[in-house]
Amino acid sequence: MIEFKNVNYIHVNGIQALKEINLSIKPKTINALVGSNGTGKTTLARHINGLLKPTSGNVLVFGKNTKKISVASLSKRIGMVFQNSNHQLFADTVKNEILFGLNNFETDSQIKKNRFEWALNFFDLKKYENTSPLKLSGGEKKRLCIASVLAWNPEVLILDEPTVGQDQVQKEKMLKFISNLNKQGKTIIIISHDLEFLWPLKPNTIVMAKGRIKKTGKMTDIFSDDELLNQTCLMRPQLLDLWMKLNIKEEPPGDITEATDAIRRINGS
Amino acid sequence: MVVKMYWISKGFIFTKVDSFVHKLDPRVKLLISIQFFTLALLVSDLIDLAIIFIGIILLASISKILSRLIRTMLFALLFSGIILGINIIAGYSFIYSLQIALRFVAIVCSTSIFFLITSPDELEYVLRWFRIPNDLVFAFVTAVRFVPIILLDALQIIDAQKSRGLELERGNPITRIKNFVPILVPLIVNEVIRSGELAEAMESRCYGVVKKPTVLYELQLNINDKLAIPFCTSIFILGLLFSI
């Protein structure tokens, strides 16, 4: 679905941000791009919707080379939500904000209406329909940004640091949204430093360091590798850490409820 | 387009370079810039303007910023084209219109070169040396410091809106101007929010408690500065005499 073939990218300021990237992202999966600051995670993600074109190598999206397609036509199938919500919001009302992308991509007015209603309801924004986006809280703004992208129903959703500035309640809501979207068949790519947030999603994890992909695989395998964690300055998620310290052989739990159940079961109580 | 914007913007932003000119006292740099500016205002024929351009290019070469200054020149040339057109439409001769247009480029370059070789810190010291009130100095220098940051914001916003299907280069000229609304609104809102946050951050670090804050370094002319002043001034006087 998305393939990086020997991709190198050099910024206009001469810094090489991506080095020999080979990567394949399968449809209907949740993927996490992790790594310390400045390792090229966002740069890699921007290659997927064609905002950046590789200096050498090729990025193939749905079998097409991104060098030969415009950002607009790629964006129709690949939605990207940026880290800073304020960089995206400009319309006078929540309604117009959601309609912006829809108006650019969708011509059928009935589909437009249906998608608009779906986005408002799915992201719990109905009561703010005629409110200025600037009056929303940080969490609501983030939801609006995602809603305004998902409104035109892209097949792939890229989320750049979706949990920045979000409280625990908003994070849990976000987790449910992502999980539901994946169940609906969307491919999700999340760029995040928040490993505790990613852990319950059990994503296919891509670890980056100094512009290179260090390792890809299941989150449990990646975060069991002490040497890799040391090299990439990543911290092991707490539940996995607990499982490893207790030396429990079972599959690590996704959340605290699963963990409690598993420990009770092991103890026979 | 984003790459083009980034490329041009480098013609307006200071970057630290190890050169003789960069090491000069900022007051000397300002003096040189004013001298070029004055000559660009006073000269009236194309040969004189050409000499000024050679002088600016020489200074930029010594300062190792020629490639950046060329970007400024190209940017100024876009506007000078408009000036040329308006003058011709207004009934002035082509040669006169060309002089006016090139004079504009020379003025922009002589100003730009000062900002390309002077860091915001040095700029602050120069303004303080002129006894300009502290609040004004702070406001001006902060504005200069924020130029690259605002530019990066603009680039991020362009990317965000392009990802939502915005095509800046689509449609007739009026549509193209309208296409910038989704860029300008978040940019302005962001900068207003940022300025409010900055003001609060400054106040919480005691900004404004004393009327005249002290500075860590004092400006002092070294031997290179003392040689550069008479050298540049004599060339300037020669230029003045020549142009008059």
Short mmCIF file of C-alpha atoms in Angstrom, two decimals:
data_model
loop_
_atom_site.label_atom_id
_atom_site.label_comp_id
_atom_site.label_asym_id
_atom_site.label_seq_id
_atom_site.Cartn_x
_atom_site.Cartn_y
_atom_site.Cartn_z
CA MET A 1 0.00 0.00 0.00
CA ILE A 2 2.74 2.46 1.06
CA GLU A 3 6.28 1.58 0.12
CA PHE A 4 9.54 3.40 0.63
CA LYS A 5 12.31 2.16 -1.65
CA ASN A 6 15.85 3.34 -0.81
CA VAL A 7 14.58 6.78 0.09
CA ASN A 8 17.05 9.53 0.94
CA TYR A 9 15.98 13.07 1.64
CA ILE A 10 18.21 16.13 1.95
CA HIS A 11 16.62 19.34 3.27
CA VAL A 12 17.16 22.61 1.40
CA ASN A 13 19.56 23.59 4.19
CA GLY A 14 21.75 20.60 3.25
CA ILE A 15 20.93 18.34 6.21
CA GLN A 16 20.19 14.74 5.30
CA ALA A 17 16.99 13.92 7.18
CA LEU A 18 16.31 10.45 5.77
CA LYS A 19 18.90 7.81 4.94
CA GLU A 20 18.25 4.65 2.94
CA ILE A 21 14.66 4.19 4.08
CA ASN A 22 13.04 0.92 3.06
CA LEU A 23 9.60 0.44 4.52
CA SER A 24 6.31 -1.18 3.71
CA ILE A 25 3.03 -0.23 5.38
CA LYS A 26 0.17 -2.68 4.98
CA PRO A 27 -3.48 -1.63 4.61
CA LYS A 28 -5.85 -1.58 7.60
CA THR A 29 -3.02 -1.62 10.14
CA ILE A 30 -2.07 0.71 12.97
CA ASN A 31 1.53 1.86 12.70
CA ALA A 32 3.60 3.91 15.10
CA LEU A 33 6.63 5.97 14.18
CA VAL A 34 8.78 6.41 17.27
CA GLY A 35 12.20 7.83 18.05
CA SER A 36 13.79 10.78 19.76
CA ASN A 37 13.45 14.37 18.51
CA GLY A 38 14.94 15.18 15.11
CA THR A 39 15.20 11.61 13.88
CA GLY A 40 13.13 12.21 10.76
CA LYS A 41 9.71 10.85 11.79
CA THR A 42 7.70 13.83 10.54
CA THR A 43 9.90 14.13 7.44
CA LEU A 44 9.15 10.49 6.64
CA ALA A 45 5.41 11.03 7.16
CA ARG A 46 5.43 14.07 4.88
CA HIS A 47 6.74 11.89 2.07
CA ILE A 48 3.59 9.77 2.24
CA ASN A 49 1.23 12.52 1.11
CA GLY A 50 3.78 14.06 -1.22
CA LEU A 51 4.47 17.24 0.75
CA LEU A 52 8.12 16.23 0.46
CA LYS A 53 9.57 14.34 -2.48
CA PRO A 54 12.58 12.04 -2.01
CA THR A 55 15.98 13.36 -3.08
CA SER A 56 16.71 9.82 -4.26
CA GLY A 57 14.68 6.64 -4.19
CA ASN A 58 10.91 6.34 -4.54
CA VAL A 59 7.81 6.42 -2.40
CA LEU A 60 4.96 4.39 -3.83
CA VAL A 61 1.47 5.05 -2.51
CA PHE A 62 -1.30 2.79 -3.83
CA GLY A 63 1.21 1.74 -6.48
CA LYS A 64 1.84 5.30 -7.70
CA ASN A 65 5.09 7.21 -7.39
CA THR A 66 4.59 10.33 -5.24
CA LYS A 67 6.99 12.24 -7.48
CA LYS A 68 4.41 12.07 -10.24
CA ILE A 69 1.26 13.00 -8.28
CA SER A 70 0.17 16.31 -6.76
CA VAL A 71 -0.23 16.74 -3.00
CA ALA A 72 -3.94 17.47 -3.50
CA SER A 73 -4.65 14.20 -5.31
CA LEU A 74 -2.61 12.21 -2.76
CA SER A 75 -4.30 13.98 0.14
CA LYS A 76 -7.68 12.80 -1.10
CA ARG A 77 -6.65 9.28 -0.04
CA ILE A 78 -4.16 10.18 2.68
CA GLY A 79 -5.28 12.51 5.45
CA MET A 80 -2.66 14.13 7.63
CA VAL A 81 -3.35 15.84 10.94
CA PHE A 82 -0.55 18.16 12.01
CA GLN A 83 0.86 18.50 15.50
CA ASN A 84 -0.24 22.08 16.12
CA SER A 85 -4.00 22.45 15.76
CA ASN A 86 -3.66 26.23 15.49
CA HIS A 87 -1.72 25.75 12.25
CA GLN A 88 -4.78 24.32 10.61
CA LEU A 89 -7.84 26.13 11.95
CA PHE A 90 -8.92 29.26 10.09
CA ALA A 91 -12.66 29.19 9.40
CA ASP A 92 -15.25 31.25 11.29
CA THR A 93 -17.21 28.21 12.49
CA VAL A 94 -16.60 24.53 13.22
CA LYS A 95 -19.00 23.76 10.38
CA ASN A 96 -16.95 25.68 7.80
CA GLU A 97 -13.73 24.21 9.12
CA ILE A 98 -14.99 20.69 8.46
CA LEU A 99 -16.44 21.70 5.10
CA PHE A 100 -13.11 23.16 3.89
CA GLY A 101 -11.54 19.83 2.95
CA LEU A 102 -14.87 18.40 1.82
CA ASN A 103 -15.41 21.31 -0.56
CA ASN A 104 -11.94 20.76 -2.01
CA PHE A 105 -12.38 17.04 -2.57
CA GLU A 106 -16.08 16.18 -2.83
CA THR A 107 -18.54 17.38 -5.45
CA ASP A 108 -21.65 15.35 -4.65
CA SER A 109 -23.73 17.48 -2.26
CA GLN A 110 -25.55 14.53 -0.68
CA ILE A 111 -22.27 12.70 0.08
CA LYS A 112 -20.89 15.99 1.39
CA LYS A 113 -23.84 16.41 3.74
CA ASN A 114 -23.62 12.81 4.97
CA ARG A 115 -19.87 13.00 5.57
CA PHE A 116 -20.22 16.33 7.34
CA GLU A 117 -22.89 14.96 9.69
CA TRP A 118 -20.83 11.82 10.31
CA ALA A 119 -17.73 13.86 11.22
CA LEU A 120 -19.68 16.14 13.58
CA ASN A 121 -21.28 13.22 15.40
CA PHE A 122 -18.34 10.82 15.41
CA PHE A 123 -16.09 13.43 17.03
CA ASP A 124 -18.77 14.73 19.37
CA LEU A 125 -18.71 18.25 17.91
CA LYS A 126 -22.40 18.70 17.08
CA LYS A 127 -22.97 21.22 19.89
CA TYR A 128 -20.11 23.39 18.57
CA GLU A 129 -21.32 23.45 14.96
CA ASN A 130 -21.66 27.25 14.84
CA THR A 131 -18.89 28.07 17.33
CA SER A 132 -15.57 29.60 16.30
CA PRO A 133 -12.83 26.91 16.27
CA LEU A 134 -10.61 29.32 18.21
CA LYS A 135 -12.98 29.17 21.19
CA LEU A 136 -12.61 25.40 21.59
CA SER A 137 -10.36 23.76 24.18
CA GLY A 138 -7.08 22.07 23.14
CA GLY A 139 -8.68 18.62 23.05
CA GLU A 140 -11.69 19.83 21.08
CA LYS A 141 -9.43 21.62 18.60
CA LYS A 142 -7.49 18.40 18.06
CA ARG A 143 -10.73 16.48 17.53
CA LEU A 144 -11.90 19.13 15.07
CA CYS A 145 -8.62 18.85 13.11
CA ILE A 146 -9.06 15.08 12.84
CA ALA A 147 -12.76 15.49 11.97
CA SER A 148 -11.96 18.01 9.24
CA VAL A 149 -9.52 15.53 7.70
CA LEU A 150 -11.64 12.41 8.10
CA ALA A 151 -14.65 14.23 6.66
CA TRP A 152 -13.55 13.42 3.10
CA ASN A 153 -12.98 9.80 4.10
CA PRO A 154 -9.29 9.22 3.32
CA GLU A 155 -8.10 5.62 3.44
CA VAL A 156 -4.98 6.45 5.43
CA LEU A 157 -4.80 8.75 8.44
CA ILE A 158 -1.47 10.17 9.62
CA LEU A 159 -1.52 11.69 13.10
CA ASP A 160 1.49 13.78 14.11
CA GLU A 161 1.80 13.82 17.92
CA PRO A 162 -1.95 13.50 18.56
CA THR A 163 -1.58 13.57 22.36
CA VAL A 164 0.45 16.77 22.77
CA GLY A 165 -1.36 19.06 25.22
CA GLN A 166 -4.14 16.53 25.82
CA ASP A 167 -5.33 15.51 29.27
CA GLN A 168 -5.87 11.85 30.20
CA VAL A 169 -9.61 11.95 29.39
CA GLN A 170 -8.94 13.35 25.92
CA LYS A 171 -6.19 10.76 25.38
CA GLU A 172 -8.59 7.95 26.20
CA LYS A 173 -11.18 9.40 23.83
CA MET A 174 -8.50 9.64 21.15
CA LEU A 175 -7.55 6.02 21.76
CA LYS A 176 -11.16 4.94 21.19
CA PHE A 177 -11.42 7.06 18.02
CA ILE A 178 -8.27 5.53 16.58
CA SER A 179 -9.32 2.02 17.49
CA ASN A 180 -12.79 2.52 15.94
CA LEU A 181 -11.35 4.05 12.79
CA ASN A 182 -9.03 1.09 12.37
CA LYS A 183 -11.96 -1.28 12.82
CA GLN A 184 -13.69 0.64 10.01
CA GLY A 185 -10.78 -0.29 7.75
CA LYS A 186 -8.59 2.79 7.96
CA THR A 187 -4.83 2.54 7.93
CA ILE A 188 -3.44 4.62 10.78
CA ILE A 189 0.07 6.02 11.10
CA ILE A 190 0.83 7.71 14.41
CA ILE A 191 3.94 9.76 15.13
CA SER A 192 4.32 9.95 18.89
CA HIS A 193 6.66 10.12 21.85
CA ASP A 194 3.82 9.00 24.09
CA LEU A 195 4.54 5.28 24.33
CA GLU A 196 2.00 4.73 27.10
CA PHE A 197 -0.65 6.07 24.71
CA LEU A 198 0.50 3.79 21.89
CA TRP A 199 0.79 0.65 24.00
CA PRO A 200 -2.94 -0.34 24.16
CA LEU A 201 -3.18 0.03 20.36
CA LYS A 202 -0.43 -2.61 19.89
CA PRO A 203 0.73 -0.97 16.66
CA ASN A 204 3.31 -2.16 14.18
CA THR A 205 6.22 -0.08 15.45
CA ILE A 206 8.87 1.65 13.36
CA VAL A 207 11.82 2.91 15.38
CA MET A 208 13.87 5.72 13.87
CA ALA A 209 17.26 7.13 14.83
CA LYS A 210 19.43 9.66 12.99
CA GLY A 211 17.31 9.50 9.83
CA ARG A 212 17.40 5.71 9.58
CA ILE A 213 14.93 2.99 10.47
CA LYS A 214 16.55 1.00 13.27
CA LYS A 215 13.92 -1.69 13.61
CA THR A 216 10.31 -2.49 12.75
CA GLY A 217 8.03 -5.02 14.39
CA LYS A 218 5.56 -5.67 17.17
CA MET A 219 5.70 -3.22 20.05
CA THR A 220 6.42 -6.03 22.54
CA ASP A 221 9.44 -7.23 20.55
CA ILE A 222 10.79 -3.72 20.01
CA PHE A 223 10.52 -2.70 23.64
CA SER A 224 11.99 -5.92 24.94
CA ASP A 225 15.25 -5.08 23.17
CA ASP A 226 17.36 -3.28 25.82
CA GLU A 227 20.18 -2.43 23.44
CA LEU A 228 17.78 -0.77 20.98
CA LEU A 229 16.13 1.20 23.77
CA ASN A 230 19.51 2.48 24.92
CA GLN A 231 20.51 3.47 21.40
CA THR A 232 17.27 5.29 20.66
CA CYS A 233 16.65 6.84 24.10
CA LEU A 234 13.20 5.23 24.35
CA MET A 235 11.53 4.14 27.57
CA ARG A 236 9.75 0.81 27.89
CA PRO A 237 5.96 1.13 28.43
CA GLN A 238 5.14 0.56 32.10
CA LEU A 239 2.91 -2.50 31.69
CA LEU A 240 5.53 -4.28 29.57
CA ASP A 241 8.18 -3.27 32.09
CA LEU A 242 6.08 -4.72 34.91
CA TRP A 243 5.51 -7.93 32.93
CA MET A 244 9.23 -8.32 32.26
CA LYS A 245 10.19 -7.61 35.87
CA LEU A 246 7.61 -10.14 37.12
CA ASN A 247 8.99 -12.53 34.48
CA ILE A 248 5.48 -13.43 33.30
CA LYS A 249 5.54 -15.44 30.09
CA GLU A 250 1.99 -14.57 28.99
CA GLU A 251 1.33 -11.93 26.32
CA PRO A 252 1.63 -8.50 28.03
CA PRO A 253 -1.74 -6.83 28.75
CA GLY A 254 -3.05 -3.83 26.84
CA ASP A 255 -4.33 -1.93 29.85
CA ILE A 256 -4.52 -1.99 33.63
CA THR A 257 -7.78 -4.00 33.70
CA GLU A 258 -6.26 -6.76 31.58
CA ALA A 259 -3.15 -6.65 33.75
CA THR A 260 -5.16 -6.99 36.98
CA ASP A 261 -7.16 -9.91 35.53
CA ALA A 262 -4.00 -11.66 34.36
CA ILE A 263 -2.23 -11.25 37.71
CA ARG A 264 -5.31 -12.55 39.59
CA ARG A 265 -5.51 -15.50 37.23
CA ILE A 266 -1.82 -16.32 37.69
CA ASN A 267 -2.16 -16.06 41.48
CA GLY A 268 -5.26 -18.26 41.30
CA SER A 269 -7.52 -15.81 43.13
CA MET B 1 6.43 26.97 -3.92
CA VAL B 2 7.36 26.24 -0.29
CA VAL B 3 10.94 25.50 -1.34
CA LYS B 4 11.02 28.76 -3.34
CA MET B 5 9.73 30.72 -0.32
CA TYR B 6 12.35 29.11 1.92
CA TRP B 7 15.07 29.86 -0.63
CA ILE B 8 14.11 33.56 -0.93
CA SER B 9 13.64 33.96 2.83
CA LYS B 10 17.31 33.10 3.40
CA GLY B 11 18.10 36.41 1.73
CA PHE B 12 16.59 38.26 4.67
CA ILE B 13 17.71 36.23 7.67
CA PHE B 14 21.00 36.58 9.54
CA THR B 15 23.22 33.52 9.73
CA LYS B 16 26.52 33.47 11.60
CA VAL B 17 29.42 33.44 9.14
CA ASP B 18 33.14 33.64 9.91
CA SER B 19 34.18 36.71 7.90
CA PHE B 20 36.11 39.94 8.38
CA VAL B 21 32.97 42.04 7.92
CA HIS B 22 30.92 40.00 10.38
CA LYS B 23 33.55 40.65 13.06
CA LEU B 24 33.34 44.42 12.67
CA ASP B 25 31.62 46.53 15.29
CA PRO B 26 27.88 46.74 14.48
CA ARG B 27 28.11 50.54 14.43
CA VAL B 28 30.66 50.30 11.62
CA LYS B 29 28.39 47.93 9.73
CA LEU B 30 25.52 50.37 10.13
CA LEU B 31 27.74 53.22 8.90
CA ILE B 32 28.67 51.25 5.75
CA SER B 33 25.04 50.38 5.12
CA ILE B 34 23.95 54.03 5.54
CA GLN B 35 26.69 55.13 3.16
CA PHE B 36 25.48 52.74 0.47
CA PHE B 37 21.88 53.77 1.15
CA THR B 38 22.71 57.49 0.82
CA LEU B 39 24.64 56.98 -2.41
CA ALA B 40 21.76 54.90 -3.84
CA LEU B 41 19.39 57.78 -3.07
CA LEU B 42 21.63 60.48 -4.54
CA VAL B 43 23.04 59.00 -7.75
CA SER B 44 21.08 59.64 -10.87
CA ASP B 45 22.55 57.74 -13.82
CA LEU B 46 22.89 54.09 -14.68
CA ILE B 47 26.72 54.03 -14.54
CA ASP B 48 26.70 55.41 -10.99
CA LEU B 49 24.11 52.83 -10.00
CA ALA B 50 26.23 50.09 -11.57
CA ILE B 51 29.21 51.23 -9.45
CA ILE B 52 27.06 51.06 -6.31
CA PHE B 53 25.95 47.54 -7.23
CA ILE B 54 29.59 46.51 -7.73
CA GLY B 55 30.39 47.94 -4.28
CA ILE B 56 27.50 46.06 -2.65
CA ILE B 57 28.45 42.81 -4.41
CA LEU B 58 32.10 43.24 -3.35
CA LEU B 59 31.05 43.79 0.26
CA ALA B 60 28.74 40.75 0.10
CA SER B 61 31.58 38.63 -1.35
CA ILE B 62 33.99 39.65 1.41
CA SER B 63 31.22 38.90 3.93
CA LYS B 64 30.62 35.46 2.32
CA ILE B 65 26.90 36.23 1.89
CA LEU B 66 26.77 36.83 -1.86
CA SER B 67 24.41 33.92 -2.54
CA ARG B 68 22.03 35.25 0.10
CA LEU B 69 22.20 38.81 -1.21
CA ILE B 70 21.39 37.55 -4.70
CA ARG B 71 18.11 36.18 -3.27
CA THR B 72 17.31 39.62 -1.84
CA MET B 73 18.15 41.17 -5.22
CA LEU B 74 15.86 38.76 -7.07
CA PHE B 75 13.05 39.49 -4.62
CA ALA B 76 13.57 43.27 -5.01
CA LEU B 77 13.72 42.87 -8.79
CA LEU B 78 10.15 41.50 -8.75
CA PHE B 79 8.93 44.76 -7.23
CA SER B 80 11.25 46.90 -9.34
CA GLY B 81 9.55 45.39 -12.39
CA ILE B 82 6.27 46.85 -11.14
CA ILE B 83 7.95 50.23 -10.50
CA LEU B 84 9.40 50.15 -14.03
CA GLY B 85 5.98 49.38 -15.52
CA ILE B 86 4.18 52.11 -13.58
CA ASN B 87 6.76 54.73 -14.57
CA ILE B 88 6.56 53.79 -18.23
CA ILE B 89 2.73 53.89 -18.11
CA ALA B 90 2.97 57.30 -16.38
CA GLY B 91 4.82 58.61 -19.45
CA TYR B 92 8.44 58.69 -18.23
CA SER B 93 11.24 57.59 -20.55
CA PHE B 94 12.48 54.01 -20.37
CA ILE B 95 15.95 55.04 -19.16
CA TYR B 96 14.52 57.19 -16.36
CA SER B 97 12.08 54.44 -15.34
CA LEU B 98 14.93 51.92 -15.32
CA GLN B 99 17.00 54.23 -13.08
CA ILE B 100 14.16 54.50 -10.58
CA ALA B 101 13.59 50.73 -10.60
CA LEU B 102 17.30 49.94 -10.13
CA ARG B 103 17.62 52.58 -7.44
CA PHE B 104 14.91 50.74 -5.53
CA VAL B 105 16.91 47.49 -5.81
CA ALA B 106 20.08 49.28 -4.61
CA ILE B 107 18.22 50.74 -1.61
CA VAL B 108 16.77 47.34 -0.66
CA CYS B 109 20.19 45.66 -1.02
CA SER B 110 22.01 48.31 1.02
CA THR B 111 19.49 47.83 3.85
CA SER B 112 19.38 44.07 3.53
CA ILE B 113 23.14 43.72 3.70
CA PHE B 114 23.13 45.30 7.18
CA PHE B 115 20.63 42.72 8.47
CA LEU B 116 22.53 39.90 6.77
CA ILE B 117 25.80 40.77 8.52
CA THR B 118 24.41 41.97 11.86
CA SER B 119 22.97 39.57 14.42
CA PRO B 120 19.83 40.60 16.37
CA ASP B 121 22.04 40.86 19.49
CA GLU B 122 24.37 43.33 17.77
CA LEU B 123 21.38 45.23 16.47
CA GLU B 124 20.15 45.56 20.06
CA TYR B 125 23.52 46.97 21.17
CA VAL B 126 23.55 49.52 18.32
CA LEU B 127 20.04 50.73 19.10
CA ARG B 128 20.88 51.06 22.79
CA TRP B 129 24.04 52.97 21.86
CA PHE B 130 21.78 55.47 20.06
CA ARG B 131 19.91 55.89 23.38
CA ILE B 132 16.66 54.62 21.89
CA PRO B 133 14.16 53.78 24.68
CA ASN B 134 14.48 50.23 25.95
CA ASP B 135 10.89 49.25 25.10
CA LEU B 136 11.29 50.31 21.49
CA VAL B 137 14.62 48.48 21.17
CA PHE B 138 13.14 45.34 22.65
CA ALA B 139 10.07 45.48 20.38
CA PHE B 140 12.14 46.04 17.23
CA VAL B 141 14.78 43.43 17.99
CA THR B 142 12.14 40.87 18.97
CA ALA B 143 10.35 41.50 15.68
CA VAL B 144 13.62 40.86 13.79
CA ARG B 145 14.30 37.72 15.85
CA PHE B 146 10.84 36.38 15.09
CA VAL B 147 11.10 36.67 11.30
CA PRO B 148 12.55 33.16 10.81
CA ILE B 149 10.12 31.72 13.35
CA ILE B 150 7.11 33.26 11.62
CA LEU B 151 8.44 31.98 8.31
CA LEU B 152 8.67 28.44 9.68
CA ASP B 153 5.10 28.80 11.00
CA ALA B 154 3.95 29.92 7.56
CA LEU B 155 5.62 26.91 5.93
CA GLN B 156 3.95 24.56 8.44
CA ILE B 157 0.55 26.14 7.81
CA ILE B 158 0.99 25.88 4.04
CA ASP B 159 1.77 22.17 4.44
CA ALA B 160 -1.23 21.66 6.73
CA GLN B 161 -3.63 23.34 4.31
CA LYS B 162 -2.14 21.63 1.26
CA SER B 163 -2.86 18.35 3.02
CA ARG B 164 -6.51 19.41 3.13
CA GLY B 165 -6.63 19.99 -0.60
CA LEU B 166 -5.69 23.66 -0.81
CA GLU B 167 -3.98 24.46 -4.11
CA LEU B 168 -2.36 27.87 -3.84
CA GLU B 169 -1.53 28.12 -7.52
CA ARG B 170 -5.01 27.20 -8.74
CA GLY B 171 -7.47 29.59 -10.38
CA ASN B 172 -7.44 33.18 -11.64
CA PRO B 173 -5.48 35.95 -9.84
CA ILE B 174 -8.41 36.81 -7.54
CA THR B 175 -8.92 33.15 -6.58
CA ARG B 176 -5.19 32.86 -5.94
CA ILE B 177 -5.33 35.78 -3.52
CA LYS B 178 -8.38 34.20 -1.83
CA ASN B 179 -6.43 30.92 -1.57
CA PHE B 180 -4.13 32.65 0.93
CA VAL B 181 -6.93 33.22 3.48
CA PRO B 182 -6.48 29.74 5.04
CA ILE B 183 -2.77 30.55 5.39
CA LEU B 184 -3.02 34.09 6.71
CA VAL B 185 -5.77 33.57 9.30
CA PRO B 186 -3.98 30.84 11.33
CA LEU B 187 -0.67 32.65 10.89
CA ILE B 188 -2.01 35.91 12.33
CA VAL B 189 -3.93 34.13 15.11
CA ASN B 190 -0.81 32.15 16.05
CA GLU B 191 1.37 35.23 16.18
CA VAL B 192 -1.16 37.17 18.28
CA ILE B 193 -1.31 34.25 20.74
CA ARG B 194 2.48 33.98 20.73
CA SER B 195 2.97 37.70 21.35
CA GLY B 196 0.60 37.51 24.34
CA GLU B 197 2.48 34.53 25.74
CA LEU B 198 5.81 36.24 25.16
CA ALA B 199 4.63 39.38 26.99
CA GLU B 200 3.55 37.28 29.98
CA ALA B 201 6.81 35.31 29.94
CA MET B 202 8.82 38.57 29.85
CA GLU B 203 6.85 40.09 32.70
CA SER B 204 7.28 36.97 34.79
CA ARG B 205 11.04 37.40 34.26
CA CYS B 206 10.90 40.94 35.63
CA TYR B 207 10.76 42.83 32.34
CA GLY B 208 10.04 46.50 33.01
CA VAL B 209 11.02 46.46 36.68
CA VAL B 210 13.99 48.75 36.03
CA LYS B 211 13.80 51.59 33.52
CA LYS B 212 17.25 50.98 32.07
CA PRO B 213 18.47 47.39 32.33
CA THR B 214 22.21 46.78 32.35
CA VAL B 215 24.01 44.91 29.56
CA LEU B 216 26.67 42.20 29.72
CA TYR B 217 28.89 43.57 26.95
CA GLU B 218 29.79 47.14 25.96
CA LEU B 219 30.51 48.04 22.35
CA GLN B 220 34.21 48.78 21.77
CA LEU B 221 35.97 49.65 18.54
CA ASN B 222 39.00 47.49 17.77
CA ILE B 223 41.82 48.22 15.33
CA ASN B 224 39.93 46.77 12.34
CA ASP B 225 36.96 49.03 13.08
CA LYS B 226 39.22 52.07 13.44
CA LEU B 227 40.72 51.33 10.02
CA ALA B 228 37.40 50.46 8.35
CA ILE B 229 35.71 53.74 9.32
CA PRO B 230 38.09 56.15 7.51
CA PHE B 231 38.50 53.73 4.60
CA CYS B 232 34.76 53.40 3.93
CA THR B 233 34.06 57.06 4.65
CA SER B 234 36.69 58.24 2.17
CA ILE B 235 35.17 56.01 -0.54
CA PHE B 236 31.75 57.38 0.38
CA ILE B 237 32.95 61.02 0.10
CA LEU B 238 34.55 60.24 -3.25
CA GLY B 239 31.29 58.70 -4.36
CA LEU B 240 29.38 61.77 -3.22
CA LEU B 241 31.69 64.13 -5.07
CA PHE B 242 31.53 61.93 -8.16
CA SER B 243 27.74 61.78 -8.15
CA ILE B 244 27.25 65.51 -7.56
#
